[in-house]
CSV table of N, CA and C in Angstrom, one decimal:
chain,number,residue,atom,x,y,z
A,12,MET,N,-9.3,-52.7,-27.7
A,12,MET,CA,-8.5,-51.7,-26.9
A,12,MET,C,-7.2,-51.6,-27.6
A,13,GLU,N,-6.6,-52.7,-28.2
A,13,GLU,CA,-5.4,-52.6,-29.0
A,13,GLU,C,-5.5,-51.7,-30.1
A,14,LYS,N,-6.6,-51.8,-30.9
A,14,LYS,CA,-6.9,-51.0,-32.1
A,14,LYS,C,-6.9,-49.5,-31.8
A,15,GLN,N,-7.6,-49.2,-30.7
A,15,GLN,CA,-7.7,-47.8,-30.3
A,15,GLN,C,-6.3,-47.3,-29.8
A,16,LYS,N,-5.4,-48.1,-29.2
A,16,LYS,CA,-4.1,-47.6,-28.8
A,16,LYS,C,-3.3,-47.4,-30.0
A,17,ASN,N,-3.3,-48.3,-31.0
A,17,ASN,CA,-2.5,-48.1,-32.3
A,17,ASN,C,-3.0,-46.8,-33.0
A,18,GLU,N,-4.3,-46.6,-33.1
A,18,GLU,CA,-4.9,-45.3,-33.7
A,18,GLU,C,-4.3,-44.1,-33.0
A,19,TRP,N,-4.3,-44.1,-31.7
A,19,TRP,CA,-3.8,-43.0,-30.9
A,19,TRP,C,-2.3,-42.8,-31.3
A,20,PHE,N,-1.6,-43.8,-31.3
A,20,PHE,CA,-0.1,-43.8,-31.6
A,20,PHE,C,0.2,-43.2,-33.0
A,21,GLU,N,-0.6,-43.6,-33.9
A,21,GLU,CA,-0.5,-43.1,-35.3
A,21,GLU,C,-0.8,-41.7,-35.4
A,22,TRP,N,-1.7,-41.1,-34.7
A,22,TRP,CA,-2.0,-39.7,-34.6
A,22,TRP,C,-0.9,-38.9,-34.0
A,23,VAL,N,-0.4,-39.4,-32.9
A,23,VAL,CA,0.7,-38.7,-32.3
A,23,VAL,C,1.9,-38.7,-33.1
A,24,LYS,N,2.2,-39.8,-33.8
A,24,LYS,CA,3.3,-40.0,-34.8
A,24,LYS,C,3.2,-38.9,-35.9
A,25,ALA,N,2.0,-38.8,-36.5
A,25,ALA,CA,1.7,-37.9,-37.5
A,25,ALA,C,1.9,-36.4,-37.2
A,26,ILE,N,1.4,-36.1,-36.0
A,26,ILE,CA,1.5,-34.8,-35.5
A,26,ILE,C,3.0,-34.4,-35.3
A,27,LEU,N,3.8,-35.3,-34.6
A,27,LEU,CA,5.2,-35.1,-34.4
A,27,LEU,C,6.0,-34.9,-35.7
A,28,ILE,N,5.7,-35.8,-36.7
A,28,ILE,CA,6.3,-35.6,-38.0
A,28,ILE,C,6.0,-34.3,-38.6
A,29,ALA,N,4.7,-33.9,-38.5
A,29,ALA,CA,4.4,-32.6,-39.1
A,29,ALA,C,5.0,-31.4,-38.4
A,30,VAL,N,5.1,-31.4,-37.1
A,30,VAL,CA,5.8,-30.3,-36.4
A,30,VAL,C,7.3,-30.3,-36.7
A,31,ALA,N,7.9,-31.5,-36.8
A,31,ALA,CA,9.3,-31.6,-37.2
A,31,ALA,C,9.5,-31.1,-38.6
A,32,LEU,N,8.6,-31.4,-39.5
A,32,LEU,CA,8.8,-30.9,-40.9
A,32,LEU,C,8.6,-29.4,-41.0
A,33,ALA,N,7.6,-28.9,-40.3
A,33,ALA,CA,7.3,-27.5,-40.3
A,33,ALA,C,8.6,-26.7,-39.7
A,34,GLY,N,9.1,-27.2,-38.6
A,34,GLY,CA,10.2,-26.6,-38.0
A,34,GLY,C,11.4,-26.6,-38.8
A,35,GLY,N,11.7,-27.7,-39.5
A,35,GLY,CA,12.8,-27.8,-40.4
A,35,GLY,C,12.7,-26.9,-41.6
A,36,ILE,N,11.5,-26.8,-42.2
A,36,ILE,CA,11.3,-25.9,-43.3
A,36,ILE,C,11.5,-24.5,-42.8
A,37,ARG,N,10.9,-24.1,-41.6
A,37,ARG,CA,11.2,-22.7,-41.2
A,37,ARG,C,12.6,-22.4,-40.9
A,38,TYR,N,13.3,-23.3,-40.3
A,38,TYR,CA,14.7,-23.1,-39.8
A,38,TYR,C,15.6,-23.1,-41.0
A,39,PHE,N,15.5,-24.0,-41.9
A,39,PHE,CA,16.4,-24.2,-43.0
A,39,PHE,C,16.0,-23.6,-44.3
A,40,ILE,N,14.8,-23.4,-44.7
A,40,ILE,CA,14.3,-23.1,-46.0
A,40,ILE,C,13.6,-21.7,-46.2
A,41,PHE,N,12.5,-21.6,-45.5
A,41,PHE,CA,11.8,-20.3,-45.5
A,41,PHE,C,11.5,-19.8,-44.1
A,42,ALA,N,11.4,-18.5,-43.9
A,42,ALA,CA,11.1,-18.0,-42.6
A,42,ALA,C,10.4,-16.7,-42.8
A,43,PRO,N,9.4,-16.4,-41.9
A,43,PRO,CA,8.6,-15.0,-42.0
A,43,PRO,C,9.6,-14.0,-41.4
A,44,ILE,N,9.3,-12.8,-41.9
A,44,ILE,CA,9.9,-11.6,-41.4
A,44,ILE,C,9.0,-10.4,-41.5
A,45,ILE,N,9.1,-9.5,-40.5
A,45,ILE,CA,8.3,-8.3,-40.5
A,45,ILE,C,9.2,-7.1,-40.8
A,46,VAL,N,8.8,-6.3,-41.7
A,46,VAL,CA,9.5,-5.1,-42.1
A,46,VAL,C,9.3,-4.1,-40.9
A,47,GLU,N,10.4,-3.6,-40.4
A,47,GLU,CA,10.2,-2.6,-39.3
A,47,GLU,C,10.8,-1.3,-39.8
A,48,GLY,N,10.1,-0.2,-39.9
A,48,GLY,CA,10.6,1.1,-40.2
A,48,GLY,C,10.2,1.4,-41.6
A,49,GLU,N,10.7,2.4,-42.1
A,49,GLU,CA,10.4,2.9,-43.5
A,49,GLU,C,11.7,3.1,-44.5
A,50,SER,N,12.7,2.4,-44.1
A,50,SER,CA,13.9,2.5,-44.9
A,50,SER,C,13.7,1.9,-46.4
A,51,MET,N,12.7,1.1,-46.6
A,51,MET,CA,12.6,0.5,-48.0
A,51,MET,C,11.4,1.1,-48.6
A,52,MET,N,10.8,2.1,-48.1
A,52,MET,CA,9.7,2.8,-48.8
A,52,MET,C,10.1,3.4,-50.1
A,53,PRO,N,9.4,3.4,-51.1
A,53,PRO,CA,8.0,3.0,-51.2
A,53,PRO,C,7.8,1.5,-51.5
A,54,THR,N,8.9,0.8,-51.8
A,54,THR,CA,8.8,-0.6,-52.2
A,54,THR,C,8.1,-1.4,-51.2
A,55,LEU,N,8.6,-1.3,-49.9
A,55,LEU,CA,8.1,-2.1,-48.8
A,55,LEU,C,7.6,-1.1,-47.7
A,56,HIS,N,6.5,-1.4,-47.0
A,56,HIS,CA,5.9,-0.6,-45.9
A,56,HIS,C,6.3,-1.2,-44.6
A,57,ASN,N,6.2,-0.3,-43.6
A,57,ASN,CA,6.3,-0.6,-42.2
A,57,ASN,C,5.3,-1.7,-41.9
A,58,GLN,N,5.6,-2.8,-41.2
A,58,GLN,CA,4.8,-3.9,-40.8
A,58,GLN,C,4.4,-4.8,-41.9
A,59,ASP,N,4.9,-4.7,-43.2
A,59,ASP,CA,4.7,-5.7,-44.2
A,59,ASP,C,5.3,-7.0,-43.7
A,60,ARG,N,4.6,-8.1,-44.0
A,60,ARG,CA,5.1,-9.4,-43.6
A,60,ARG,C,5.5,-10.1,-44.8
A,61,MET,N,6.8,-10.6,-44.8
A,61,MET,CA,7.4,-11.2,-46.0
A,61,MET,C,7.9,-12.7,-45.6
A,62,ILE,N,8.2,-13.4,-46.8
A,62,ILE,CA,8.8,-14.7,-46.6
A,62,ILE,C,10.3,-14.6,-47.1
A,63,VAL,N,11.3,-15.1,-46.3
A,63,VAL,CA,12.6,-15.0,-46.6
A,63,VAL,C,13.0,-16.4,-47.2
A,64,ASN,N,13.6,-16.4,-48.4
A,64,ASN,CA,14.1,-17.7,-48.9
A,64,ASN,C,15.6,-17.9,-48.4
A,65,LYS,N,15.8,-18.8,-47.4
A,65,LYS,CA,17.0,-19.0,-46.8
A,65,LYS,C,18.0,-19.7,-47.7
A,66,VAL,N,17.6,-20.5,-48.7
A,66,VAL,CA,18.4,-21.3,-49.5
A,66,VAL,C,18.8,-20.6,-50.8
A,67,ALA,N,18.3,-19.4,-51.1
A,67,ALA,CA,18.5,-18.7,-52.4
A,67,ALA,C,20.0,-18.6,-52.7
A,68,TYR,N,20.8,-18.2,-51.7
A,68,TYR,CA,22.2,-18.0,-51.9
A,68,TYR,C,23.1,-19.1,-51.5
A,69,LYS,N,22.5,-20.2,-51.1
A,69,LYS,CA,23.3,-21.5,-50.8
A,69,LYS,C,23.4,-22.2,-52.2
A,70,ILE,N,22.5,-21.9,-53.1
A,70,ILE,CA,22.6,-22.6,-54.4
A,70,ILE,C,22.9,-21.6,-55.5
A,71,GLY,N,23.0,-20.4,-55.2
A,71,GLY,CA,23.3,-19.3,-56.2
A,71,GLY,C,23.8,-18.1,-55.6
A,72,GLU,N,24.3,-17.2,-56.4
A,72,GLU,CA,24.9,-16.0,-56.0
A,72,GLU,C,23.9,-14.9,-55.9
A,73,PRO,N,24.2,-13.8,-55.1
A,73,PRO,CA,23.2,-12.7,-55.1
A,73,PRO,C,23.3,-11.9,-56.5
A,74,LYS,N,22.2,-11.3,-56.7
A,74,LYS,CA,22.1,-10.5,-58.0
A,74,LYS,C,21.9,-9.0,-57.6
A,75,ARG,N,22.4,-8.2,-58.5
A,75,ARG,CA,22.2,-6.7,-58.2
A,75,ARG,C,20.7,-6.5,-58.2
A,76,PHE,N,20.3,-5.6,-57.2
A,76,PHE,CA,19.0,-5.2,-57.0
A,76,PHE,C,18.1,-6.3,-56.3
A,77,ASP,N,18.6,-7.5,-55.8
A,77,ASP,CA,17.9,-8.4,-55.0
A,77,ASP,C,17.6,-7.6,-53.7
A,78,ILE,N,16.4,-8.0,-53.1
A,78,ILE,CA,16.2,-7.5,-51.7
A,78,ILE,C,16.6,-8.6,-50.8
A,79,ILE,N,17.4,-8.3,-49.9
A,79,ILE,CA,18.0,-9.4,-48.9
A,79,ILE,C,17.7,-9.0,-47.5
A,80,VAL,N,17.8,-10.1,-46.6
A,80,VAL,CA,17.7,-9.8,-45.2
A,80,VAL,C,19.0,-10.3,-44.6
A,81,PHE,N,19.6,-9.4,-43.8
A,81,PHE,CA,21.0,-9.8,-43.2
A,81,PHE,C,21.0,-9.4,-41.7
A,82,ARG,N,21.8,-10.1,-41.0
A,82,ARG,CA,22.0,-9.8,-39.6
A,82,ARG,C,22.9,-8.6,-39.4
A,83,ALA,N,22.4,-7.5,-38.7
A,83,ALA,CA,23.2,-6.3,-38.5
A,83,ALA,C,24.0,-6.5,-37.2
A,84,GLU,N,24.9,-5.7,-37.0
A,84,GLU,CA,25.8,-5.8,-35.8
A,84,GLU,C,25.0,-5.7,-34.4
A,85,GLU,N,23.9,-5.0,-34.5
A,85,GLU,CA,23.1,-4.9,-33.3
A,85,GLU,C,22.2,-6.1,-33.0
A,86,GLY,N,22.4,-7.1,-33.8
A,86,GLY,CA,21.7,-8.3,-33.6
A,86,GLY,C,20.3,-8.4,-34.2
A,87,LYS,N,20.0,-7.3,-34.9
A,87,LYS,CA,18.7,-7.1,-35.6
A,87,LYS,C,18.9,-7.6,-37.1
A,88,ASP,N,17.7,-8.0,-37.6
A,88,ASP,CA,17.7,-8.3,-39.1
A,88,ASP,C,17.3,-7.0,-39.9
A,89,TYR,N,18.1,-6.7,-40.9
A,89,TYR,CA,17.7,-5.6,-41.8
A,89,TYR,C,17.3,-6.1,-43.1
A,90,ILE,N,16.5,-5.3,-43.8
A,90,ILE,CA,16.0,-5.6,-45.2
A,90,ILE,C,16.6,-4.4,-46.1
A,91,LYS,N,17.4,-4.7,-47.0
A,91,LYS,CA,17.9,-3.8,-47.9
A,91,LYS,C,18.1,-4.4,-49.3
A,92,ARG,N,18.4,-3.4,-50.3
A,92,ARG,CA,18.6,-3.9,-51.8
A,92,ARG,C,20.1,-4.0,-52.0
A,93,VAL,N,20.4,-5.0,-52.7
A,93,VAL,CA,21.8,-5.2,-53.1
A,93,VAL,C,22.1,-4.3,-54.2
A,94,ILE,N,23.2,-3.4,-54.1
A,94,ILE,CA,23.5,-2.4,-55.1
A,94,ILE,C,24.9,-2.9,-55.6
A,95,GLY,N,25.8,-3.3,-54.7
A,95,GLY,CA,27.2,-3.6,-55.1
A,95,GLY,C,27.6,-5.0,-54.9
A,96,LEU,N,28.1,-5.7,-55.8
A,96,LEU,CA,28.6,-7.1,-55.7
A,96,LEU,C,30.1,-7.1,-55.5
A,97,PRO,N,30.7,-8.2,-55.0
A,97,PRO,CA,32.2,-8.2,-54.9
A,97,PRO,C,32.9,-7.8,-56.1
A,98,GLY,N,33.8,-6.9,-55.9
A,98,GLY,CA,34.6,-6.4,-57.1
A,98,GLY,C,34.1,-5.1,-57.8
A,99,ASP,N,32.8,-4.8,-57.4
A,99,ASP,CA,32.1,-3.6,-58.1
A,99,ASP,C,32.7,-2.3,-57.5
A,100,GLN,N,32.8,-1.3,-58.5
A,100,GLN,CA,33.1,0.0,-58.1
A,100,GLN,C,31.8,0.7,-58.1
A,101,ILE,N,31.4,1.3,-57.0
A,101,ILE,CA,30.1,2.0,-56.8
A,101,ILE,C,30.2,3.5,-56.7
A,102,GLU,N,29.4,4.2,-57.3
A,102,GLU,CA,29.4,5.6,-57.3
A,102,GLU,C,28.0,6.2,-57.6
A,103,TYR,N,27.6,7.2,-56.8
A,103,TYR,CA,26.4,8.0,-57.1
A,103,TYR,C,26.9,9.4,-57.4
A,104,LYS,N,26.3,9.8,-58.5
A,104,LYS,CA,26.6,11.2,-59.0
A,104,LYS,C,25.2,11.8,-59.6
A,105,ASN,N,24.9,12.9,-59.2
A,105,ASN,CA,23.7,13.5,-59.6
A,105,ASN,C,22.5,12.6,-59.6
A,106,ASP,N,22.3,11.9,-58.5
A,106,ASP,CA,21.2,11.0,-58.2
A,106,ASP,C,21.1,9.9,-59.2
A,107,THR,N,22.3,9.5,-59.8
A,107,THR,CA,22.4,8.3,-60.7
A,107,THR,C,23.4,7.3,-60.2
A,108,LEU,N,23.1,6.1,-60.2
A,108,LEU,CA,24.0,5.0,-59.8
A,108,LEU,C,24.9,4.7,-60.9
A,109,TYR,N,26.2,4.6,-60.6
A,109,TYR,CA,27.2,4.1,-61.6
A,109,TYR,C,27.9,2.9,-60.9
A,110,VAL,N,27.9,1.8,-61.7
A,110,VAL,CA,28.6,0.5,-61.3
A,110,VAL,C,29.7,0.3,-62.3
A,111,ASN,N,30.9,0.3,-61.9
A,111,ASN,CA,32.1,0.2,-62.7
A,111,ASN,C,32.0,1.2,-63.9
A,112,GLY,N,31.6,2.4,-63.5
A,112,GLY,CA,31.6,3.5,-64.6
A,112,GLY,C,30.4,3.6,-65.4
A,113,LYS,N,29.5,2.6,-65.3
A,113,LYS,CA,28.4,2.5,-66.2
A,113,LYS,C,27.1,2.9,-65.5
A,114,PRO,N,26.3,3.9,-66.0
A,114,PRO,CA,25.1,4.3,-65.4
A,114,PRO,C,24.0,3.1,-65.3
A,115,TYR,N,23.3,3.1,-64.2
A,115,TYR,CA,22.3,2.0,-64.0
A,115,TYR,C,20.9,2.7,-63.7
A,116,LYS,N,19.9,2.3,-64.3
A,116,LYS,CA,18.5,2.7,-64.0
A,116,LYS,C,18.0,2.0,-62.7
A,117,GLU,N,17.3,2.7,-62.0
A,117,GLU,CA,16.6,2.2,-60.7
A,117,GLU,C,15.1,2.6,-60.7
A,118,PRO,N,14.4,1.9,-61.6
A,118,PRO,CA,12.9,2.2,-61.8
A,118,PRO,C,12.2,2.2,-60.4
A,119,TYR,N,12.5,1.4,-59.4
A,119,TYR,CA,11.8,1.4,-58.3
A,119,TYR,C,12.0,2.7,-57.5
A,120,LEU,N,12.8,3.6,-57.9
A,120,LEU,CA,13.0,5.0,-57.3
A,120,LEU,C,12.3,6.1,-58.0
A,121,ASP,N,11.9,5.8,-59.2
A,121,ASP,CA,11.5,6.9,-60.1
A,121,ASP,C,10.3,7.7,-59.5
A,122,GLU,N,9.2,7.1,-58.9
A,122,GLU,CA,8.2,7.9,-58.4
A,122,GLU,C,8.6,8.8,-57.2
A,123,GLU,N,9.5,8.3,-56.4
A,123,GLU,CA,10.0,9.1,-55.2
A,123,GLU,C,10.9,10.2,-55.7
A,124,LYS,N,11.6,10.0,-56.8
A,124,LYS,CA,12.4,11.1,-57.3
A,124,LYS,C,11.6,12.2,-57.8
A,125,LYS,N,10.4,11.9,-58.5
A,125,LYS,CA,9.6,12.9,-59.0
A,125,LYS,C,9.0,13.7,-57.9
A,126,ARG,N,8.8,13.3,-56.8
A,126,ARG,CA,8.1,14.0,-55.6
A,126,ARG,C,9.0,14.9,-55.0
A,127,LEU,N,10.4,14.8,-55.1
A,127,LEU,CA,11.3,15.6,-54.5
A,127,LEU,C,11.5,17.0,-55.1
A,128,PHE,N,11.6,18.0,-54.3
A,128,PHE,CA,11.9,19.3,-54.9
A,128,PHE,C,13.1,20.0,-54.2
A,129,ASP,N,13.6,19.4,-53.2
A,129,ASP,CA,14.7,20.0,-52.4
A,129,ASP,C,16.0,19.2,-52.5
A,130,GLY,N,16.3,18.7,-53.6
A,130,GLY,CA,17.6,18.0,-53.7
A,130,GLY,C,17.5,16.5,-54.2
A,131,PRO,N,18.6,15.8,-54.3
A,131,PRO,CA,18.5,14.5,-54.8
A,131,PRO,C,18.0,13.5,-53.7
A,132,LEU,N,17.5,12.4,-54.1
A,132,LEU,CA,17.1,11.3,-53.3
A,132,LEU,C,18.3,10.6,-52.7
A,133,THR,N,19.4,10.4,-53.5
A,133,THR,CA,20.6,9.8,-53.0
A,133,THR,C,21.8,10.8,-53.2
A,134,GLU,N,22.4,11.2,-52.1
A,134,GLU,CA,23.6,12.1,-52.3
A,134,GLU,C,24.7,11.5,-52.9
A,135,SER,N,25.5,12.3,-53.6
A,135,SER,CA,26.6,11.8,-54.4
A,135,SER,C,27.7,11.3,-53.4
A,136,PHE,N,28.3,10.1,-53.8
A,136,PHE,CA,29.4,9.5,-53.0
A,136,PHE,C,30.1,8.5,-53.9
A,137,THR,N,31.3,8.1,-53.4
A,137,THR,CA,32.0,6.9,-54.0
A,137,THR,C,32.4,6.0,-52.8
A,138,LEU,N,32.7,4.8,-53.0
A,138,LEU,CA,33.1,3.9,-52.0
A,138,LEU,C,34.3,4.4,-51.3
A,139,GLU,N,35.2,5.0,-52.1
A,139,GLU,CA,36.5,5.4,-51.5
A,139,GLU,C,36.2,6.6,-50.6
A,140,GLU,N,35.3,7.5,-50.9
A,140,GLU,CA,34.9,8.6,-50.0
A,140,GLU,C,34.3,8.0,-48.6
A,141,LEU,N,33.5,6.9,-48.7
A,141,LEU,CA,32.9,6.4,-47.6
A,141,LEU,C,33.8,5.5,-46.8
A,142,TRP,N,34.5,4.6,-47.4
A,142,TRP,CA,35.1,3.5,-46.7
A,142,TRP,C,36.6,3.3,-47.1
A,143,GLY,N,37.1,4.2,-48.0
A,143,GLY,CA,38.5,4.1,-48.3
A,143,GLY,C,38.8,3.0,-49.2
A,144,GLU,N,37.8,2.3,-49.8
A,144,GLU,CA,37.9,1.1,-50.7
A,144,GLU,C,37.4,1.6,-52.1
A,145,LYS,N,38.2,1.1,-53.1
A,145,LYS,CA,37.8,1.5,-54.5
A,145,LYS,C,36.6,0.6,-55.0
A,146,THR,N,36.6,-0.6,-54.4
A,146,THR,CA,35.6,-1.7,-54.9
A,146,THR,C,35.1,-2.4,-53.6
A,147,VAL,N,33.9,-3.0,-53.9
A,147,VAL,CA,33.3,-3.9,-52.8
A,147,VAL,C,34.3,-5.0,-52.6
A,148,PRO,N,34.7,-5.3,-51.3
A,148,PRO,CA,35.6,-6.5,-51.0
A,148,PRO,C,35.0,-7.7,-51.4
A,149,GLU,N,35.8,-8.7,-51.7
A,149,GLU,CA,35.5,-10.1,-51.9
A,149,GLU,C,34.7,-10.6,-50.7
A,150,GLY,N,33.6,-11.4,-51.1
A,150,GLY,CA,32.8,-12.0,-49.9
A,150,GLY,C,31.9,-11.0,-49.2
A,151,HIS,N,31.7,-9.8,-49.8
A,151,HIS,CA,30.8,-8.7,-49.2
A,151,HIS,C,29.9,-8.2,-50.2
A,152,LEU,N,28.9,-7.5,-49.7
A,152,LEU,CA,28.0,-6.7,-50.5
A,152,LEU,C,27.7,-5.3,-50.1
A,153,PHE,N,27.4,-4.5,-51.0
A,153,PHE,CA,27.1,-3.1,-50.7
A,153,PHE,C,25.6,-2.9,-50.8
A,154,VAL,N,24.9,-2.5,-49.8
A,154,VAL,CA,23.4,-2.5,-49.8
A,154,VAL,C,22.9,-1.2,-49.5
A,155,LEU,N,21.7,-0.8,-50.0
A,155,LEU,CA,21.0,0.5,-49.7
A,155,LEU,C,19.5,0.3,-49.6
A,156,GLY,N,18.9,1.1,-48.7
A,156,GLY,CA,17.4,1.0,-48.6
A,156,GLY,C,16.9,1.9,-49.7
A,157,ASP,N,15.7,1.6,-50.1
A,157,ASP,CA,15.0,2.4,-51.2
A,157,ASP,C,14.7,3.8,-50.7
A,158,ASN,N,14.4,4.0,-49.4
A,158,ASN,CA,14.2,5.3,-48.9
A,158,ASN,C,15.5,6.0,-48.5
A,159,ARG,N,16.2,6.3,-49.6
A,159,ARG,CA,17.6,6.7,-49.4
A,159,ARG,C,17.9,7.8,-48.3
A,160,ARG,N,17.0,8.7,-48.2
A,160,ARG,CA,17.3,9.8,-47.2
A,160,ARG,C,17.2,9.3,-45.8
A,161,TYR,N,16.5,8.2,-45.6
A,161,TYR,CA,16.1,7.8,-44.1
A,161,TYR,C,16.5,6.3,-44.0
A,162,SER,N,17.5,5.8,-44.5
A,162,SER,CA,18.0,4.4,-44.4
A,162,SER,C,19.3,4.3,-43.9
A,163,LYS,N,19.4,3.4,-42.8
A,163,LYS,CA,20.7,3.0,-42.3
A,163,LYS,C,21.2,1.8,-43.1
A,164,ASP,N,22.2,2.1,-43.9
A,164,ASP,CA,22.5,1.0,-44.8
A,164,ASP,C,24.1,1.0,-44.9
A,165,SER,N,24.6,0.5,-46.0
A,165,SER,CA,26.1,0.3,-46.2
A,165,SER,C,26.8,1.7,-46.2
A,166,ARG,N,26.2,2.8,-46.4
A,166,ARG,CA,26.8,4.1,-46.3
A,166,ARG,C,27.1,4.3,-44.8
A,167,HIS,N,26.4,3.7,-44.0
A,167,HIS,CA,26.6,3.9,-42.5
A,167,HIS,C,27.2,2.8,-41.7
A,168,ILE,N,26.9,1.6,-42.2
A,168,ILE,CA,27.3,0.4,-41.4
A,168,ILE,C,28.4,-0.4,-42.2
A,169,GLY,N,28.7,0.0,-43.4
A,169,GLY,CA,29.8,-0.7,-44.2
A,169,GLY,C,29.3,-1.8,-45.0
A,170,PHE,N,30.2,-2.5,-45.5
A,170,PHE,CA,30.0,-3.7,-46.4
A,170,PHE,C,29.4,-4.8,-45.6
A,171,ILE,N,28.5,-5.5,-46.2
A,171,ILE,CA,27.9,-6.7,-45.5
A,171,ILE,C,28.6,-8.0,-45.9
A,172,PRO,N,29.2,-8.7,-44.9
A,172,PRO,CA,29.7,-10.0,-45.2
A,172,PRO,C,28.7,-11.0,-45.6
A,173,MET,N,29.0,-11.8,-46.6
A,173,MET,CA,28.0,-12.8,-47.2
A,173,MET,C,27.6,-13.7,-46.0
A,174,GLU,N,28.4,-14.0,-45.1
A,174,GLU,CA,27.9,-15.0,-44.1
A,174,GLU,C,26.8,-14.4,-43.1
A,175,LYS,N,26.7,-13.0,-43.2
A,175,LYS,CA,25.6,-12.4,-42.4
A,175,LYS,C,24.3,-12.3,-43.1
A,176,VAL,N,24.3,-12.7,-44.4
A,176,VAL,CA,23.0,-12.8,-45.2
A,176,VAL,C,22.2,-14.0,-44.8
A,177,VAL,N,20.9,-13.6,-44.4
A,177,VAL,CA,20.0,-14.7,-44.0
A,177,VAL,C,19.4,-15.3,-45.3
A,178,GLY,N,19.0,-14.4,-46.2
A,178,GLY,CA,18.4,-14.9,-47.5
A,178,GLY,C,17.8,-13.8,-48.4
A,179,LYS,N,17.1,-14.2,-49.4
A,179,LYS,CA,16.5,-13.2,-50.3
A,179,LYS,C,15.1,-13.2,-50.0
A,180,THR,N,14.4,-12.0,-50.2
A,180,THR,CA,13.0,-11.9,-50.0
A,180,THR,C,12.3,-11.1,-51.2
A,181,SER,N,11.2,-11.6,-51.5
A,181,SER,CA,10.5,-10.9,-52.6
A,181,SER,C,8.9,-11.0,-52.5
A,182,VAL,N,8.4,-11.8,-51.5
A,182,VAL,CA,7.0,-12.1,-51.4
A,182,VAL,C,6.5,-11.4,-50.2
A,183,VAL,N,5.6,-10.4,-50.3
A,183,VAL,CA,4.8,-9.9,-49.3
A,183,VAL,C,3.5,-10.6,-49.1
A,184,TYR,N,3.1,-11.2,-47.9
A,184,TYR,CA,2.0,-11.9,-47.8
A,184,TYR,C,1.0,-11.3,-46.8
A,185,TRP,N,1.4,-10.3,-46.2
A,185,TRP,CA,0.5,-9.6,-45.3
A,185,TRP,C,0.8,-8.1,-45.1
A,186,PRO,N,-0.1,-7.2,-45.2
A,186,PRO,CA,-1.5,-7.4,-45.2
A,186,PRO,C,-2.0,-8.0,-46.5
A,187,LEU,N,-3.0,-8.8,-46.4
A,187,LEU,CA,-3.5,-9.5,-47.6
A,187,LEU,C,-3.9,-8.5,-48.8
A,188,SER,N,-4.3,-7.3,-48.5
A,188,SER,CA,-4.6,-6.4,-49.5
A,188,SER,C,-3.4,-5.9,-50.3
A,189,ASP,N,-2.2,-6.0,-49.7
A,189,ASP,CA,-1.0,-5.6,-50.3
A,189,ASP,C,-0.1,-6.9,-50.7
A,190,ALA,N,-0.6,-8.1,-50.7
A,190,ALA,CA,0.2,-9.2,-51.0
A,190,ALA,C,0.6,-9.1,-52.5
A,191,ARG,N,1.9,-9.4,-52.6
A,191,ARG,CA,2.5,-9.1,-54.0
A,191,ARG,C,4.0,-9.7,-54.0
A,192,ILE,N,4.5,-9.7,-55.2
A,192,ILE,CA,5.9,-10.0,-55.4
A,192,ILE,C,6.5,-8.8,-55.7
A,193,VAL,N,7.6,-8.5,-54.9
A,193,VAL,CA,8.3,-7.1,-55.1
A,193,VAL,C,9.6,-7.4,-55.9
A,194,GLU,N,10.0,-6.3,-56.6
A,194,GLU,CA,11.2,-6.4,-57.4
A,194,GLU,C,12.1,-5.2,-57.1
């Protein structure tokens, strides 16, 4: 009887440890997220399921063109691409991104730009025209969705404070037929 009681206790202990580890990993390190909407098309699709790396920016800094998840004012999580880092001067002119006066290629937009016949994918703007700032403020990011015509992003909601960033994402795990690493 004593042996059976010990075995039962060991199973309960193992299950509790496994649940605690899984919860800790999900809360502090990785979390699943579902893409809602089409603001990141063609890179990400509505209902794609992704993994968010929550520690990416605890140990490092965001990089230009990272895809991040952040908490928006409405209490929702948004998925967008980092375009401007603190101190960057951002401008779009003739559907070309300029960072600190230097043009940047955005190969993830090339196919979509080829399909258009009625104007640019990204309308021309400067940060000063949008928000009265010449550069991205310290501790903030400027983000855009890849589906530029239909994305609610920093052009509409402003600069994103770093403390609102949940993490970086680049792994689509569902649907299985579309599983991939995105850039």
